[in-house]
Coordinates of C-alpha atoms in Angstrom, one line a residue:
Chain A
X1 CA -12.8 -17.9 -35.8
X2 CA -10.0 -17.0 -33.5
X3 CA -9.6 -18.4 -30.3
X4 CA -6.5 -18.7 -27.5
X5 CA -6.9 -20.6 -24.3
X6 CA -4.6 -20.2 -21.0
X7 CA -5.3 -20.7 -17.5
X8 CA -7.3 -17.7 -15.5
X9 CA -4.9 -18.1 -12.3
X10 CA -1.6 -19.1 -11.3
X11 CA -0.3 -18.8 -7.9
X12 CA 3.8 -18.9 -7.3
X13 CA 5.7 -17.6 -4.3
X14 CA 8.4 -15.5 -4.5
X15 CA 11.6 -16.7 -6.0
X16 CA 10.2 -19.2 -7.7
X17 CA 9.4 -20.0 -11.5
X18 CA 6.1 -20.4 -12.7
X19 CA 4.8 -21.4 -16.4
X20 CA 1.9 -20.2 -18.2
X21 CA 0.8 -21.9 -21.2
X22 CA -1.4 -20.9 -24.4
X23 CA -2.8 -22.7 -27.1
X24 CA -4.4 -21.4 -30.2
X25 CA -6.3 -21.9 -32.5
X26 CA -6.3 -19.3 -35.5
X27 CA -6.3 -19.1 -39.4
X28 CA -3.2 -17.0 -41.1
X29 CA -1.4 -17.3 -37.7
X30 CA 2.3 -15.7 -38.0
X31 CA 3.3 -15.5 -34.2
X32 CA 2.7 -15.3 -30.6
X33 CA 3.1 -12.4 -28.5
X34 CA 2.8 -11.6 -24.8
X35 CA 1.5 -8.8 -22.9
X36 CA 1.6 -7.7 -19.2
X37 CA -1.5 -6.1 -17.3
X38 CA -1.1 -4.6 -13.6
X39 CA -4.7 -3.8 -12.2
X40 CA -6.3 -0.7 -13.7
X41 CA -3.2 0.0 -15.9
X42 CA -2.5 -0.4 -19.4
X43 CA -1.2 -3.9 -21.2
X44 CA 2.1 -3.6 -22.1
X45 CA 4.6 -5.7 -24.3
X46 CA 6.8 -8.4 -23.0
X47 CA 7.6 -10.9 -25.6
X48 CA 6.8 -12.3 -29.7
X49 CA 7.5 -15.6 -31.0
X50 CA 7.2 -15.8 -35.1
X51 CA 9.4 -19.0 -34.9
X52 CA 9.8 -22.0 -32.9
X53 CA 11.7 -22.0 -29.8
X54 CA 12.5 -20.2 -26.8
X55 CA 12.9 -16.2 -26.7
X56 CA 15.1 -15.1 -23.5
X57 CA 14.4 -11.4 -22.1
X58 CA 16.2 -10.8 -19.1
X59 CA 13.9 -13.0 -16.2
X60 CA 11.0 -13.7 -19.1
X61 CA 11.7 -16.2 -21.6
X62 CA 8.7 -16.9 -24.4
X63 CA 8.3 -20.6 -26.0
X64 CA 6.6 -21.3 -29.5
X65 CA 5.7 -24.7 -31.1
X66 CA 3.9 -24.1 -34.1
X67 CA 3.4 -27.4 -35.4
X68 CA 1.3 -28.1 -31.3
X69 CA -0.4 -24.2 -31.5
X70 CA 1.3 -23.9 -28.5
X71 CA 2.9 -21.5 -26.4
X72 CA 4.4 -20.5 -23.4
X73 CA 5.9 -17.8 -21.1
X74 CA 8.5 -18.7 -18.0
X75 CA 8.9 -16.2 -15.8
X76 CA 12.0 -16.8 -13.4
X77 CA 13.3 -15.6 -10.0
X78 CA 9.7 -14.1 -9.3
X79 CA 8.7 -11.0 -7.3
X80 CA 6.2 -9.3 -5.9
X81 CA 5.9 -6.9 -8.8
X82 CA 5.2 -9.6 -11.4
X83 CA 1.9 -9.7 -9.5
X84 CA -0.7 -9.1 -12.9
X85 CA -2.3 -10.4 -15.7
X86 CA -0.6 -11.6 -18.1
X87 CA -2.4 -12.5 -22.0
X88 CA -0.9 -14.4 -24.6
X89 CA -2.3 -12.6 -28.3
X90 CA -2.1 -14.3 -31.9
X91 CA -0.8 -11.9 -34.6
X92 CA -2.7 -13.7 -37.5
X93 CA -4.7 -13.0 -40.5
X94 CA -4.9 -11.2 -43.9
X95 CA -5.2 -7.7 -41.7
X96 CA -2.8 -9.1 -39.1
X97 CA -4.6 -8.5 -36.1
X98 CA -4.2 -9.1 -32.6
X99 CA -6.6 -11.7 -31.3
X100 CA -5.9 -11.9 -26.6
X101 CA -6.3 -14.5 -24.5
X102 CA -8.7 -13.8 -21.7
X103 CA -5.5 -13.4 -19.4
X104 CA -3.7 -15.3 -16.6
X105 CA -3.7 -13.5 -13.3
X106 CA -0.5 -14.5 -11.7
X107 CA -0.3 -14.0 -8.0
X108 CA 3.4 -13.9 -6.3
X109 CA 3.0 -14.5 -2.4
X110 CA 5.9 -13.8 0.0
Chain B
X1 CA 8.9 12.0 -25.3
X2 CA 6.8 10.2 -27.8
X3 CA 2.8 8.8 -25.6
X4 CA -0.1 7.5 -26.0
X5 CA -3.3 9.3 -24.0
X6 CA -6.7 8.6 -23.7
X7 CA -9.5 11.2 -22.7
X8 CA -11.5 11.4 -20.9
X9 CA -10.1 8.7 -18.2
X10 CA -13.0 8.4 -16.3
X11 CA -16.9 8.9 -18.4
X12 CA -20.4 8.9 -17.3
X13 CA -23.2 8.7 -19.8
X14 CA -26.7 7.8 -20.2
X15 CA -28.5 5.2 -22.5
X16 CA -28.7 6.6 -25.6
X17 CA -26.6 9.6 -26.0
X18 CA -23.8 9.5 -28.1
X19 CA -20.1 9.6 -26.7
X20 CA -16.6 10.3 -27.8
X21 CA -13.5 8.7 -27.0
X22 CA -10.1 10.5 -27.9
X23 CA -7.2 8.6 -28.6
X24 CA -3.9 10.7 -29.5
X25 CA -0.1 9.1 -30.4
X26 CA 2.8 10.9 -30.8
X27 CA 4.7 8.2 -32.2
X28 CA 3.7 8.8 -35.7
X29 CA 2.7 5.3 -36.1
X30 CA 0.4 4.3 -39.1
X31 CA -1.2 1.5 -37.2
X32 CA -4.2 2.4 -34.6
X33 CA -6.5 0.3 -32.6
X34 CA -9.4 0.3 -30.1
X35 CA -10.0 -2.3 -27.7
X36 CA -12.4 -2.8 -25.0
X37 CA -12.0 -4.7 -22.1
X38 CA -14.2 -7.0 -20.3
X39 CA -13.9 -9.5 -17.1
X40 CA -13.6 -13.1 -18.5
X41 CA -13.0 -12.0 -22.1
X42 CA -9.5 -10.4 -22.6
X43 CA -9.3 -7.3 -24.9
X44 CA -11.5 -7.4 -27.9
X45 CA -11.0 -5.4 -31.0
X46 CA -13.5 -2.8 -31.5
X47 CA -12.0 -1.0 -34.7
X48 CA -8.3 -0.4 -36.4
X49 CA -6.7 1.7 -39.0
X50 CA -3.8 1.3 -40.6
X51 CA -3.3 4.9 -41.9
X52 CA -4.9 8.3 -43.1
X53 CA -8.7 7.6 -44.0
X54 CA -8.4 3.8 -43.3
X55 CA -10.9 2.0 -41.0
X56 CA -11.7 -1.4 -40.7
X57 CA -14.0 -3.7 -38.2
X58 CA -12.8 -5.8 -35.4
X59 CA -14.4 -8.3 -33.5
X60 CA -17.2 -6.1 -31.9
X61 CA -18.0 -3.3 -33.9
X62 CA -21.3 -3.1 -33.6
X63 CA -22.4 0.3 -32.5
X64 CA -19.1 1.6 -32.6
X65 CA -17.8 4.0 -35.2
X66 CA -13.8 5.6 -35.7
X67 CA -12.7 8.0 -38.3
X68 CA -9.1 8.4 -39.0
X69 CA -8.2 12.6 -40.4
X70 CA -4.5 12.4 -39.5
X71 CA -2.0 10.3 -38.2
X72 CA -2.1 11.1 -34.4
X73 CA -5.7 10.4 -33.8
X74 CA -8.3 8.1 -34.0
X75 CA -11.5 9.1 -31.8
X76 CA -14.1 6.0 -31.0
X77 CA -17.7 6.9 -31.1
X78 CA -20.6 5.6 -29.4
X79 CA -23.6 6.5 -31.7
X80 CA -26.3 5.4 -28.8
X81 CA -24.9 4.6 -26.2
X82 CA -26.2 1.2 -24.1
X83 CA -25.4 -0.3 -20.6
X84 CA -24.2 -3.2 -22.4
X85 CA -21.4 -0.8 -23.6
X86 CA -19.7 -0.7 -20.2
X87 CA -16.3 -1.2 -20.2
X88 CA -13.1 0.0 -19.9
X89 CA -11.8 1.0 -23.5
X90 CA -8.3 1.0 -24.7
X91 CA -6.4 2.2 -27.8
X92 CA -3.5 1.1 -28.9
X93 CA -0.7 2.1 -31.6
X94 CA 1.9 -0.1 -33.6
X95 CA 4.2 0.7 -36.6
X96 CA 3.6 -0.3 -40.1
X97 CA 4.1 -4.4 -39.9
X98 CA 4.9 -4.3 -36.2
X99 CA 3.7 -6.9 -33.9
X100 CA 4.3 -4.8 -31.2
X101 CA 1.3 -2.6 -29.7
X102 CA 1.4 0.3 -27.6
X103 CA -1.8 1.0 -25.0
X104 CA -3.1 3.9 -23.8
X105 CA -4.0 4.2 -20.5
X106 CA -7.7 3.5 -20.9
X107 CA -10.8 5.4 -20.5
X108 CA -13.4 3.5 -18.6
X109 CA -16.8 4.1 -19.4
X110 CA -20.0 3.7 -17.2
X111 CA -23.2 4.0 -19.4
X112 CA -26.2 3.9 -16.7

């Protein structure tokens, strides 16, 4: 079967970088993708990795190592509003499906 | 411009009755998912299509059923519903080989 780990918290105080990692483990896997959750809202995309190496999007950059089923995403200059969980999903398979992580809740304090 | 919505937001139901969930996109996008959501397990797929008259099985599709007539919508039913079936429920949207999904807002469900 499918299955991602990453850690259920991470605390970081404001201005400060914080990393949260992913491994998988998944059959037809073609990429990592990331996804935002603020409490009671909907997910919403931040970053895909289909190839090794680091993806920069503004504060968020996304890290991929393929041959280590590993991933990452570095979030920089932190702020309050970065407060939320935040799930690392394989794209994988013949129907290429989604398959989340049970999500990171990342808590900025002032 | 082009959304997403989910009705109801908010549902109440009893064991055993059967329940609707309404997904509509405005995006035109082939791709269509449901997703429920649970505390400790992330978003688990429930059902997908990937067009007109396409359905397939996700994860958890037990007791679960979705029929796709056009392009903008793909209800989720509940044929009887159980408590076990509590959650908050999500659909979701893509383009044709996209990696990129679109949620809904969610329609949480209480089945008592």
């Amino acid at each position: 079967g499918q299955s991602l780990e990453q850690p259920s918290e991470v605390t970081a105080v404001e201005g400060a970088i914080v990393q949260i990692n992913c491994t998988y483990q998944t059959s037809g896997f073609y990429g990592l993708s990331w996804y935002q959750q603020h409490d009671g809202g909907a997910p919403t995309f931040l970053s895909y990795n289909a190839l090794d190496g680091l993806e920069e999007t503004g504060r968020f950059s996304s890290f991929l190592s393929r041959s280590d089923s590993y991933g990452y995403l570095l979030l920089q200059e932190l702020q309050m509003k970065d407060s939320a969980s935040y799930f690392c999903a394989a794209y994988s398979g013949s129907a290429r499906q989604l398959t989340f992580g049970s999500g990171t809740q990342l808590t900025v304090l002032p | 411009d082009a959304e997403i919505t989910q009705s109801p937001r908010h549902k109440i139901t009893e064991t055993g009755r059967q329940v609707t969930l309404a997904c509509h996109q405005t995006w035109n996008h082939n791709n269509m998912f449901w997703y429920r959501q649970d505390l400790g397990h992330g978003l688990r797929l429930i059902h997908y299509s990937y067009g007109v008259q396409d359905t397939n099985k996700g994860e958890v599709s037990d007791g679960y059923s979705v029929s796709r007539s056009n392009t903008e919508d793909l209800p989720l039913t509940l044929e009887s519903a159980a408590s076990s079936q509590t959650s908050v429920y999500f659909c979701a949207s893509s383009e044709q080989d996209s990696d990129t999904q679109y949620f809904g807002p969610g329609t949480r469900l209480t089945v008592l």
